[in-house]
Structures are given as C-alpha cells and as structure tokens.
Amino acid sequence: MSPLRQFGEYCNLLYKGVRSATEVGMYRSNLTNELVKIGYESMPIIILTGIFSGAVMTIQTSYQLQSALIPKSTIGSIVSKSMIIELAAVVSSLVLAGKVGARISTELGTMRVSEQIDALESMGFNSVSFLVIPRIIGGIIMFPVLYLAAAAFGIGGGVLAGVVSGALPASEFMEGARTFFHPADVLFGLIKATVFGYIVTSIACYKGYYATGGAEGVGTSTTRATVLGCIYVLLADLILATILL
Amino acid sequence: MIKIRNLQKSFGDNLVWSDVSFDIHDGETIAIIGRSGCGKSVLIKHFIALLYPDQGEVFIDDKEVFELPYTELRKIRQRFGVLFQGSALFDSVSTFDNVAFPLRYFTSQTEEEIRENVNNALKMVNLEGVGPKSTAELSGGMRKRVGVARAIVHEPDYIMYDEPTSGLDPQTSDEINELMMDMAENLDITSIVVTHDMHSVLKISERVAFLDQGALSWLGSLEEMKHTDYKPLVNFMKASEYQITNKSKESV
Ligand SMILES: Nc1ncnc2c1ncn2[C@@H]1O[C@H](COP(=O)(O)OP(=O)(O)OP(=O)(O)O)[C@@H](O)[C@H]1O
Ligand SMILES: [Mg+2]
C-alpha cells in the first residue's frame, strides 16, 4: 500500500477513536492497565539503559578530554547535559519502541486475526476508543516519566563511572552538572519524550489494528511497528531539535 | 426484519458473491449453507457492517446499515449476538468476564444481576463452574459454547451463529442444536445459522439459503429443500448424507 494511503488509514484510525473520546472514561480500567504495563513494567530496563549510557558517556568523555587545560568538572557538564537533552529521551524511546511497540502491536494484531476486534465491534464497542486510545494515552503519560528516570539514573551512572574509573570525584561531576543546568533543558526532554510516546504507541496500534493474515501477518506487522517506530522517533528528534533549540 | 438487496463483495480481484438478495423475517430460524470458502462468514459480517460491500444494501427494520452514522450503527449492533467461527473469545480476561462483557458496558445491571445472568448463560451451554477459568484452559468445543453463551447473554433480537456445531462431538452438537431451538422459541429470537452440518439444518431451521457459485443460488423452506431437484443443492446434501452415514458406521 502506498505511504499516502497508509497515512490516510492511520488518520482515519485516530479519528475513529477521537470520535468516541468521551467514552474513554468508560474504559478507565484499560488505561490503568496500560499505565502499569508501559510505565511500571518498563522501569527496570529504562533504569538499566540510563545507568549504562551515563557510565559509558562519562568514560568516553574523560578519555577525549585528557588535557590539563580543561577542568574535570566539564565532564559532568557534558554528560548530564547530553543525558537531559538527548540521550535519556532518544535511547529510552528506542528501547521502548522495541519493548512497548512490539507488545502493543502483537496484542492488537492477534486480536485482529482471531476476530476479537470484530467481536468487540459486534457487541457495539468502538474498538478504537476501547483498545487504541488507552494505549496511546498510556504512552503519552508514561514516556516522560520514564525519560525522567532515564535522565536521573544516567547522571547517577555517570557519577559512579567517574568515581570508579578514577576520572573525577563525584563532587566535581555534580558541580559541572549544576553549572550548566537549565530547567528549560528538562522541559525540552519532556516534550521530546511525550512526542516519542505518541509516535511509538500510535504506530504500534496502527500496525496491529490493521494486521492481516494469521500468525505470520502479526509477525510482519510487529516488525514494521518496531522499525517504523524507531525511524520516526529519530526523525522527530531531528525535527524537534531544529525547531526547539 | 433484515432485508438484503443486491449485495456484492469482492476482495481485490476475488469476487466472493454478487447479486445476493433475500429477507430474514422476525422470529424465524434461517440456515445459510454452502461449501467451504463460498462466503458465508463474509455474508453475515455484512449484516452488522463489520465488512462493507462493493455495492448493495442491508436494511435492518428499514434502516440501511452501511449508511448509518456510527453511533446508530453501534445501537443496531447491540441488538445482535454473534458467535464467530473461531469463537473470538477475549483471551485477556476470564471465561466469566468474557460472557459478562456485553452486560458490563451496555446495561445498567448490578454486579449481582450480571453474575446471575452469566451463570445462567453458562448453565445453558452446560459449562457450569468454568467461569473462573482462563479461556486458554478451554477445549475448542468449550470455547465454542462459551461463545454461544456470550452471544445470548444480553438476550439480543438477532443471533448469528457461525458454524456452531463444527468440531463438536455428536452429543454436544445435539445439545447446541437444542439450545438454539430453545432460544428461538422461548425468547422469540431471530436466528441466523451458518453451517455445513445438515443434521443441524434439518433439526433447527425453517428456511434455507444456499450459497454457491458466487451467488445465492437457492432459497426456500426446509420442506422445499427436502424435495428439491436443484442439482447443486442435491449434490451438496448428498455429500453431507454420505458423511452422516459414514460417521454413523464408524460409531458402530
Ligand atoms: N479479510 C479477507 N481478505 C481477503 N479475502 C477474504 C477475507 N475474508 C474472506 N476472504 C475470502 O472470501 C471468501 C469467502 O470466505 P468466507 O470466510 O466467508 O468463507 P466461508 O463460506 O465462511 O467458508 P468456511 O465454511 O470454510 O468458513 C474466501 O475465498 C476467502 O478467501
Ligand atoms: Mg466461515
């Protein structure tokens, strides 16, 4: 199917959900369920991702800045700034495009090919506001929360790596981090995470909701959902950086 | 009353059927029969606009379903109960919650009333006590019966059963047939039964629609069917008869 037709289908899906948006309250339990699945259940992997990317960045930055002229605290500034404005949002969203995106797309795809979506519609449900909208709202709410966790644990991982490798003491790292800290950076990161949350969940819902052709079809749509999710996250990252910075 | 007019459906180049027109009267039980792949499941999905046709109309009490605004279409759908061919149970919730689904969201029944109605529906299909089980623990036949329970629990005006007895043992099939007859008689429900089980057809239906060669090729009462000399239908019935006698030989 041509990209334009696909985009039309995607918009149509969202329209169908928004049309019965008032009912989303009826499906509160679905939303709670999604908040738990997207947020709570992704926390461990996001914390891990944060710690490791912060640690690796610290070690690499200190390796690149081996000069007596540059104060060591600069490492802390660079690492914390990069985590807050870029890495925490993008890296965790890429991880979540795999974890959350695949889960959503497989769930909906299986419901589609086993006629569960038809069954919902046949009972009088708006299957989109029942299934899709809670998942997208869940993503929009939880990605920013996960971003904050990734950023905090990323900086923590950076401090730890600095101390363990002997590159710089924790106090100097934090001093550097504080010197160049702007609250606006966090806002920027939160906006990015919100947009990424929308992108990952809505694409996964779209691919899953329109899956066809049995188990293989569900596999195909899940692969598409994760790949497209990653691509659009990166694209959106570029666009947001151009607009907002 | 359901009126089907000049319906035609194709998927890409694959024409499923064209020019299908007939009426389904209130309170009757009509069987839709035909070979595998002739488009029976596709046809009944059109009645509630789960699929849209290339052309043609379906009227439910004089409302054309394909032109209805979505909110009204949903109201019409709530008057139907549907047993899907693959049962289509929700695997994220328990058996009980599957049957309770239409009641929870679209009626104002209390949790107590819901429990009573669900347990009654499960009793009707001989599945007392399986409510707490997850649907993954059920056999194919049990899933089908849970599907029937879910389709009848909100006492709809119309019930569509897609292959209610396929894959069931003869005894359970008979029980399902009895159940469908009870529903039709006691609750004054209009039943649409898609099947290729001639036992079922002979037992429960009042009229028969035969889909063949991309069209509705024969339509008539059960009596007319028994005495028809329309060749394709005779052949279809013969093949089933052969199956039936073969089965009974095996069981001896
Ligand atoms: N979603 C779909 N996309 C493309 N083709 C489809 C789709 N659904 C059904 N078909 C085609 O429509 C035709 C009719 O299918 P349908 O499922 O209605 O058959 P059936 O009469 O119910 O058969 P069975 O007795 O085996 O259930 C088949 O040729 C099938 O390949
Ligand atoms: Mg079928």
PDB file of N, CA, C and O in Angstrom, chain A residues 118 121, chain B residues 43-53 58 60 64-68 70 73 76-77 160:
ATOM      1  N   ASP A 118     -13.396  -7.789  15.789  1.00  0.00           N
ATOM      2  CA  ASP A 118     -14.738  -7.910  15.211  1.00  0.00           C
ATOM      3  C   ASP A 118     -15.755  -8.185  16.315  1.00  0.00           C
ATOM      4  O   ASP A 118     -16.865  -7.649  16.304  1.00  0.00           O
ATOM      5  N   GLU A 121     -16.531  -5.007  18.163  1.00  0.00           N
ATOM      6  CA  GLU A 121     -17.387  -4.141  17.339  1.00  0.00           C
ATOM      7  C   GLU A 121     -18.801  -4.703  17.286  1.00  0.00           C
ATOM      8  O   GLU A 121     -19.776  -3.956  17.350  1.00  0.00           O
TER       9      GLU A 121
ATOM     10  N   LEU B  43     -20.678 -13.029   4.380  1.00  0.00           N
ATOM     11  CA  LEU B  43     -22.046 -12.517   4.218  1.00  0.00           C
ATOM     12  C   LEU B  43     -22.627 -12.026   5.543  1.00  0.00           C
ATOM     13  O   LEU B  43     -23.112 -10.898   5.639  1.00  0.00           O
ATOM     14  N   ILE B  44     -22.521 -12.851   6.585  1.00  0.00           N
ATOM     15  CA  ILE B  44     -23.183 -12.431   7.830  1.00  0.00           C
ATOM     16  C   ILE B  44     -22.466 -11.240   8.465  1.00  0.00           C
ATOM     17  O   ILE B  44     -23.083 -10.463   9.169  1.00  0.00           O
ATOM     18  N   LYS B  45     -21.170 -11.086   8.179  1.00  0.00           N
ATOM     19  CA  LYS B  45     -20.485  -9.901   8.715  1.00  0.00           C
ATOM     20  C   LYS B  45     -21.022  -8.615   8.099  1.00  0.00           C
ATOM     21  O   LYS B  45     -20.935  -7.545   8.706  1.00  0.00           O
ATOM     22  N   HIS B  46     -21.599  -8.722   6.911  1.00  0.00           N
ATOM     23  CA  HIS B  46     -22.193  -7.538   6.294  1.00  0.00           C
ATOM     24  C   HIS B  46     -23.458  -7.086   7.022  1.00  0.00           C
ATOM     25  O   HIS B  46     -23.796  -5.912   6.982  1.00  0.00           O
ATOM     26  N   PHE B  47     -24.148  -8.035   7.665  1.00  0.00           N
ATOM     27  CA  PHE B  47     -25.424  -7.669   8.288  1.00  0.00           C
ATOM     28  C   PHE B  47     -25.230  -6.616   9.373  1.00  0.00           C
ATOM     29  O   PHE B  47     -26.141  -5.841   9.660  1.00  0.00           O
ATOM     30  N   ILE B  48     -24.061  -6.614  10.018  1.00  0.00           N
ATOM     31  CA  ILE B  48     -23.815  -5.596  11.040  1.00  0.00           C
ATOM     32  C   ILE B  48     -22.651  -4.704  10.630  1.00  0.00           C
ATOM     33  O   ILE B  48     -21.983  -4.114  11.473  1.00  0.00           O
ATOM     34  N   ALA B  49     -22.402  -4.647   9.323  1.00  0.00           N
ATOM     35  CA  ALA B  49     -21.400  -3.723   8.781  1.00  0.00           C
ATOM     36  C   ALA B  49     -20.014  -3.904   9.391  1.00  0.00           C
ATOM     37  O   ALA B  49     -19.291  -2.944   9.603  1.00  0.00           O
ATOM     38  N   LEU B  50     -19.648  -5.156   9.686  1.00  0.00           N
ATOM     39  CA  LEU B  50     -18.252  -5.408  10.042  1.00  0.00           C
ATOM     40  C   LEU B  50     -17.419  -5.405   8.771  1.00  0.00           C
ATOM     41  O   LEU B  50     -16.210  -5.197   8.794  1.00  0.00           O
ATOM     42  N   LEU B  51     -18.071  -5.668   7.646  1.00  0.00           N
ATOM     43  CA  LEU B  51     -17.458  -5.536   6.327  1.00  0.00           C
ATOM     44  C   LEU B  51     -18.399  -4.677   5.490  1.00  0.00           C
ATOM     45  O   LEU B  51     -19.611  -4.681   5.712  1.00  0.00           O
ATOM     46  N   TYR B  52     -17.831  -3.956   4.549  1.00  0.00           N
ATOM     47  CA  TYR B  52     -18.648  -3.147   3.648  1.00  0.00           C
ATOM     48  C   TYR B  52     -18.617  -3.747   2.254  1.00  0.00           C
ATOM     49  O   TYR B  52     -17.578  -4.231   1.815  1.00  0.00           O
ATOM     50  N   PRO B  53     -19.766  -3.732   1.563  1.00  0.00           N
ATOM     51  CA  PRO B  53     -19.857  -4.377   0.251  1.00  0.00           C
ATOM     52  C   PRO B  53     -19.349  -3.456  -0.859  1.00  0.00           C
ATOM     53  O   PRO B  53     -19.148  -2.264  -0.632  1.00  0.00           O
ATOM     54  N   VAL B  58     -28.170  -3.425   3.008  1.00  0.00           N
ATOM     55  CA  VAL B  58     -28.764  -4.282   4.029  1.00  0.00           C
ATOM     56  C   VAL B  58     -29.625  -3.392   4.908  1.00  0.00           C
ATOM     57  O   VAL B  58     -29.142  -2.385   5.424  1.00  0.00           O
ATOM     58  N   ILE B  60     -32.013  -3.152   8.266  1.00  0.00           N
ATOM     59  CA  ILE B  60     -32.491  -3.780   9.489  1.00  0.00           C
ATOM     60  C   ILE B  60     -33.617  -2.910   9.996  1.00  0.00           C
ATOM     61  O   ILE B  60     -33.403  -1.742  10.354  1.00  0.00           O
ATOM     62  N   GLU B  64     -30.809   1.411   6.737  1.00  0.00           N
ATOM     63  CA  GLU B  64     -29.761   0.879   5.882  1.00  0.00           C
ATOM     64  C   GLU B  64     -28.437   0.933   6.653  1.00  0.00           C
ATOM     65  O   GLU B  64     -27.943   2.005   6.972  1.00  0.00           O
ATOM     66  N   VAL B  65     -27.864  -0.238   6.948  1.00  0.00           N
ATOM     67  CA  VAL B  65     -26.745  -0.255   7.897  1.00  0.00           C
ATOM     68  C   VAL B  65     -25.474   0.410   7.368  1.00  0.00           C
ATOM     69  O   VAL B  65     -24.710   0.994   8.131  1.00  0.00           O
ATOM     70  N   PHE B  66     -25.263   0.351   6.060  1.00  0.00           N
ATOM     71  CA  PHE B  66     -23.998   0.891   5.557  1.00  0.00           C
ATOM     72  C   PHE B  66     -23.995   2.415   5.524  1.00  0.00           C
ATOM     73  O   PHE B  66     -22.959   3.034   5.385  1.00  0.00           O
ATOM     74  N   GLU B  67     -25.198   2.992   5.644  1.00  0.00           N
ATOM     75  CA  GLU B  67     -25.263   4.448   5.620  1.00  0.00           C
ATOM     76  C   GLU B  67     -25.500   5.060   6.988  1.00  0.00           C
ATOM     77  O   GLU B  67     -25.515   6.275   7.142  1.00  0.00           O
ATOM     78  N   LEU B  68     -25.670   4.207   7.988  1.00  0.00           N
ATOM     79  CA  LEU B  68     -25.960   4.723   9.317  1.00  0.00           C
ATOM     80  C   LEU B  68     -24.759   5.448   9.895  1.00  0.00           C
ATOM     81  O   LEU B  68     -23.622   5.035   9.695  1.00  0.00           O
ATOM     82  N   TYR B  70     -22.138   6.215  12.771  1.00  0.00           N
ATOM     83  CA  TYR B  70     -21.507   5.180  13.590  1.00  0.00           C
ATOM     84  C   TYR B  70     -22.238   4.937  14.917  1.00  0.00           C
ATOM     85  O   TYR B  70     -22.430   3.792  15.326  1.00  0.00           O
ATOM     86  N   LEU B  73     -25.227   2.859  14.224  1.00  0.00           N
ATOM     87  CA  LEU B  73     -24.804   1.512  13.854  1.00  0.00           C
ATOM     88  C   LEU B  73     -24.485   0.701  15.105  1.00  0.00           C
ATOM     89  O   LEU B  73     -24.868  -0.470  15.237  1.00  0.00           O
ATOM     90  N   ILE B  76     -27.578  -0.554  16.701  1.00  0.00           N
ATOM     91  CA  ILE B  76     -28.107  -1.709  15.977  1.00  0.00           C
ATOM     92  C   ILE B  76     -27.308  -2.962  16.335  1.00  0.00           C
ATOM     93  O   ILE B  76     -27.869  -4.034  16.577  1.00  0.00           O
ATOM     94  N   ARG B  77     -25.997  -2.817  16.375  1.00  0.00           N
ATOM     95  CA  ARG B  77     -25.162  -3.986  16.677  1.00  0.00           C
ATOM     96  C   ARG B  77     -25.473  -4.568  18.044  1.00  0.00           C
ATOM     97  O   ARG B  77     -25.359  -5.777  18.252  1.00  0.00           O
ATOM     98  N   MET B 160     -26.558 -14.540  15.385  1.00  0.00           N
ATOM     99  CA  MET B 160     -25.900 -15.161  14.241  1.00  0.00           C
ATOM    100  C   MET B 160     -24.887 -16.173  14.782  1.00  0.00           C
ATOM    101  O   MET B 160     -24.005 -15.823  15.566  1.00  0.00           O
TER     102      MET B 160
END
